[in-house]
């Protein structure tokens, strides 16, 4: 059985589609399972005992970041190991490093626990998702950030899901980390040009110093500490750490990852 956590998220929904009837979704509320229209169990990653894993199952372990992420992730991994799960496929982030900002640190610690668990593992390490652009453009056609001229190999989260589906349905392979990117790495000025084309109205990227980007995020409702870290992270990403692209998606799927233009044509620049 393939168990899919984070099933209502950007990756999870696409993964459920990719797997057809072959998945059991873990959802926090029954109506989410009804809406997904697949086999489901109500469970919560904060309660590891509610995650329905048994011997030989393959577990897709993913969810958004929230306080307590590392502890909860580790407890679910321990439960999977004790249950004799055949494989855990999880979503991390490219360049996860202990002591890094936000998810970079959290994922590094969760990944280390998985690697030491004894359960066969596959770690997906994507860069930023194209889905992030939804809602980023304001009424005046501006999108803000602190990436400078840095390039980012943005990936469609659906391609992350397609890779996960391939790894979960093939015979369990060797433990590995897969660095996943889209086919190109645009600057944010180039992203704005693509959004202009897709939306049919002018969009421009406005680069802000870290302190101003943090204040902007805070005005949009983000807690001050998270806003400061996220703005600093954008500047770090701008140094080029996500600028090169990999051939991993094509190697696994036998087709190239979707371009930003293809993504925007499919979604109308608004959703996943
Ligand atoms: N966004 C990016 O650019 C980016 C880049 C690299 C890596 N990542 C990583 O990608 C992952 C997020 O994937 P995503 O975008 O598919 O997620 P998402 O769209 O943010 O969805 C989050 C999912 O997690 C579920 N969830 C949250 N708390 C939960 C809990 N306590 N128990 C069970 N489920 C819970 C949510 O369920 P509900 O519907 O019930 O809330 C939802 O299904 C994160 O690990 C993030 O660090 C993101």
GROMACS .gro file of N, CA and C and ligand atoms in nm, residues 5-12 26-29 32 43-46 62-66 69 91-94 103 107 126-129 132 157 242, ligand 1:
model
  156
    5UNK      N    1   0.091   1.122   0.284
    5UNK     CA    2   0.062   1.231   0.377
    5UNK      C    3   0.072   1.364   0.302
    6UNK      N    4   0.023   1.471   0.364
    6UNK     CA    5   0.022   1.601   0.295
    6UNK      C    6  -0.062   1.594   0.169
    7UNK      N    7  -0.163   1.507   0.170
    7UNK     CA    8  -0.236   1.474   0.046
    7UNK      C    9  -0.315   1.591  -0.011
    8UNK      N   10  -0.345   1.691   0.072
    8UNK     CA   11  -0.421   1.806   0.022
    8UNK      C   12  -0.328   1.919  -0.025
    9UNK      N   13  -0.196   1.898  -0.017
    9UNK     CA   14  -0.101   2.003  -0.055
    9UNK      C   15  -0.073   2.004  -0.205
   10UNK      N   16   0.015   2.097  -0.245
   10UNK     CA   17   0.047   2.111  -0.389
   10UNK      C   18   0.100   1.981  -0.445
   11UNK      N   19   0.194   1.919  -0.373
   11UNK     CA   20   0.253   1.795  -0.423
   11UNK      C   21   0.155   1.680  -0.402
   12UNK      N   22   0.096   1.675  -0.282
   12UNK     CA   23   0.010   1.562  -0.247
   12UNK      C   24  -0.105   1.543  -0.344
   26UNK      N   25  -0.367   1.033   0.372
   26UNK     CA   26  -0.387   1.069   0.513
   26UNK      C   27  -0.431   1.214   0.515
   27UNK      N   28  -0.549   1.239   0.568
   27UNK     CA   29  -0.605   1.375   0.573
   27UNK      C   30  -0.644   1.409   0.716
   28UNK      N   31  -0.647   1.538   0.746
   28UNK     CA   32  -0.679   1.576   0.884
   28UNK      C   33  -0.829   1.579   0.912
   29UNK      N   34  -0.908   1.592   0.804
   29UNK     CA   35  -1.055   1.592   0.823
   29UNK      C   36  -1.118   1.506   0.713
   32UNK      N   37  -1.195   1.632   0.366
   32UNK     CA   38  -1.084   1.646   0.271
   32UNK      C   39  -1.067   1.517   0.191
   43UNK      N   40  -0.591   1.128   0.984
   43UNK     CA   41  -0.473   1.119   1.070
   43UNK      C   42  -0.404   1.252   1.077
   44UNK      N   43  -0.310   1.264   1.166
   44UNK     CA   44  -0.238   1.390   1.186
   44UNK      C   45  -0.092   1.357   1.218
   45UNK      N   46  -0.001   1.422   1.149
   45UNK     CA   47   0.141   1.393   1.170
   45UNK      C   48   0.186   1.430   1.312
   46UNK      N   49   0.107   1.512   1.380
   46UNK     CA   50   0.137   1.541   1.521
   46UNK      C   51   0.104   1.421   1.610
   62UNK      N   52   0.526   1.406   0.381
   62UNK     CA   53   0.539   1.547   0.342
   62UNK      C   54   0.429   1.630   0.406
   63UNK      N   55   0.458   1.753   0.433
   63UNK     CA   56   0.359   1.852   0.476
   63UNK      C   57   0.427   1.988   0.481
   64UNK      N   58   0.347   2.092   0.501
   64UNK     CA   59   0.404   2.224   0.516
   64UNK      C   60   0.483   2.232   0.646
   65UNK      N   61   0.569   2.332   0.655
   65UNK     CA   62   0.650   2.350   0.777
   65UNK      C   63   0.565   2.416   0.884
   66UNK      N   64   0.577   2.374   1.004
   66UNK     CA   65   0.507   2.439   1.114
   66UNK      C   66   0.588   2.413   1.241
   69UNK      N   67   0.780   2.071   1.358
   69UNK     CA   68   0.799   1.990   1.236
   69UNK      C   69   0.901   1.878   1.258
   91UNK      N   70   0.994   1.486   0.113
   91UNK     CA   71   1.030   1.611   0.045
   91UNK      C   72   1.113   1.697   0.139
   92UNK      N   73   1.233   1.731   0.095
   92UNK     CA   74   1.321   1.819   0.171
   92UNK      C   75   1.339   1.948   0.090
   93UNK      N   76   1.457   2.003   0.089
   93UNK     CA   77   1.484   2.122   0.010
   93UNK      C   78   1.629   2.113  -0.036
   94UNK      N   79   1.658   2.165  -0.157
   94UNK     CA   80   1.794   2.156  -0.208
   94UNK      C   81   1.888   2.241  -0.122
  103UNK      N   82   1.334   2.633   0.668
  103UNK     CA   83   1.326   2.493   0.628
  103UNK      C   84   1.461   2.429   0.602
  107UNK      N   85   1.464   2.072   0.762
  107UNK     CA   86   1.475   1.955   0.673
  107UNK      C   87   1.605   1.880   0.697
  126UNK      N   88   1.393   1.962  -0.384
  126UNK     CA   89   1.364   2.060  -0.488
  126UNK      C   90   1.409   2.201  -0.450
  127UNK      N   91   1.415   2.286  -0.551
  127UNK     CA   92   1.430   2.431  -0.529
  127UNK      C   93   1.288   2.489  -0.518
  128UNK      N   94   1.273   2.621  -0.534
  128UNK     CA   95   1.142   2.685  -0.518
  128UNK      C   96   1.039   2.636  -0.620
  129UNK      N   97   0.912   2.635  -0.578
  129UNK     CA   98   0.804   2.589  -0.666
  129UNK      C   99   0.748   2.705  -0.748
  132UNK      N  100   0.461   2.908  -0.611
  132UNK     CA  101   0.480   3.020  -0.517
  132UNK      C  102   0.436   3.154  -0.577
  157UNK      N  103   0.562   2.205  -0.893
  157UNK     CA  104   0.544   2.105  -0.786
  157UNK      C  105   0.485   1.975  -0.842
  242UNK      N  106   2.077   2.824  -0.600
  242UNK     CA  107   1.975   2.750  -0.675
  242UNK      C  108   1.980   2.788  -0.824
  273LIG     N1  109   0.730   2.609  -0.156
  273LIG     C1  110   0.852   2.591  -0.202
  273LIG     O1  111   0.900   2.664  -0.287
  273LIG     C2  112   0.933   2.474  -0.151
  273LIG     C3  113   1.061   2.454  -0.204
  273LIG     C4  114   1.135   2.343  -0.159
  273LIG     C5  115   1.081   2.257  -0.064
  273LIG     N2  116   0.955   2.281  -0.014
  273LIG     C6  117   0.900   2.188   0.084
  273LIG     O2  118   0.779   2.133   0.034
  273LIG     C7  119   0.700   2.091   0.144
  273LIG     C8  120   0.558   2.140   0.128
  273LIG     O3  121   0.498   2.071   0.022
  273LIG     P1  122   0.364   2.124  -0.044
  273LIG     O4  123   0.392   2.256  -0.109
  273LIG     O5  124   0.305   2.016  -0.125
  273LIG     O6  125   0.275   2.151   0.085
  273LIG     P2  126   0.152   2.251   0.100
  273LIG     O7  127   0.087   2.274  -0.032
  273LIG     O8  128   0.198   2.366   0.182
  273LIG     O9  129   0.050   2.162   0.186
  273LIG     C9  130   0.081   2.127   0.319
  273LIG    C10  131   0.021   1.991   0.347
  273LIG    O10  132   0.063   1.950   0.478
  273LIG    C11  133  -0.052   1.908   0.547
  273LIG     N3  134  -0.030   1.920   0.691
  273LIG    C12  135   0.008   2.029   0.760
  273LIG     N4  136   0.016   1.999   0.891
  273LIG    C13  137  -0.017   1.867   0.903
  273LIG    C14  138  -0.029   1.778   1.012
  273LIG     N5  139  -0.004   1.815   1.137
  273LIG     N6  140  -0.066   1.650   0.987
  273LIG    C15  141  -0.092   1.609   0.861
  273LIG     N7  142  -0.083   1.689   0.754
  273LIG    C16  143  -0.046   1.817   0.776
  273LIG    C17  144  -0.162   2.000   0.496
  273LIG    O11  145  -0.287   1.947   0.529
  273LIG     P3  146  -0.417   2.044   0.554
  273LIG    O12  147  -0.481   2.061   0.420
  273LIG    O13  148  -0.501   1.965   0.649
  273LIG    O14  149  -0.366   2.173   0.613
  273LIG    C18  150  -0.132   1.993   0.346
  273LIG    O15  151  -0.178   1.873   0.290
  273LIG    C19  152   0.766   2.149   0.270
  273LIG    O16  153   0.840   2.048   0.333
  273LIG    C20  154   0.859   2.255   0.213
  273LIG    O17  155   0.969   2.284   0.297
  273LIG    C21  156   0.880   2.387  -0.056
   0.00000   0.00000   0.00000
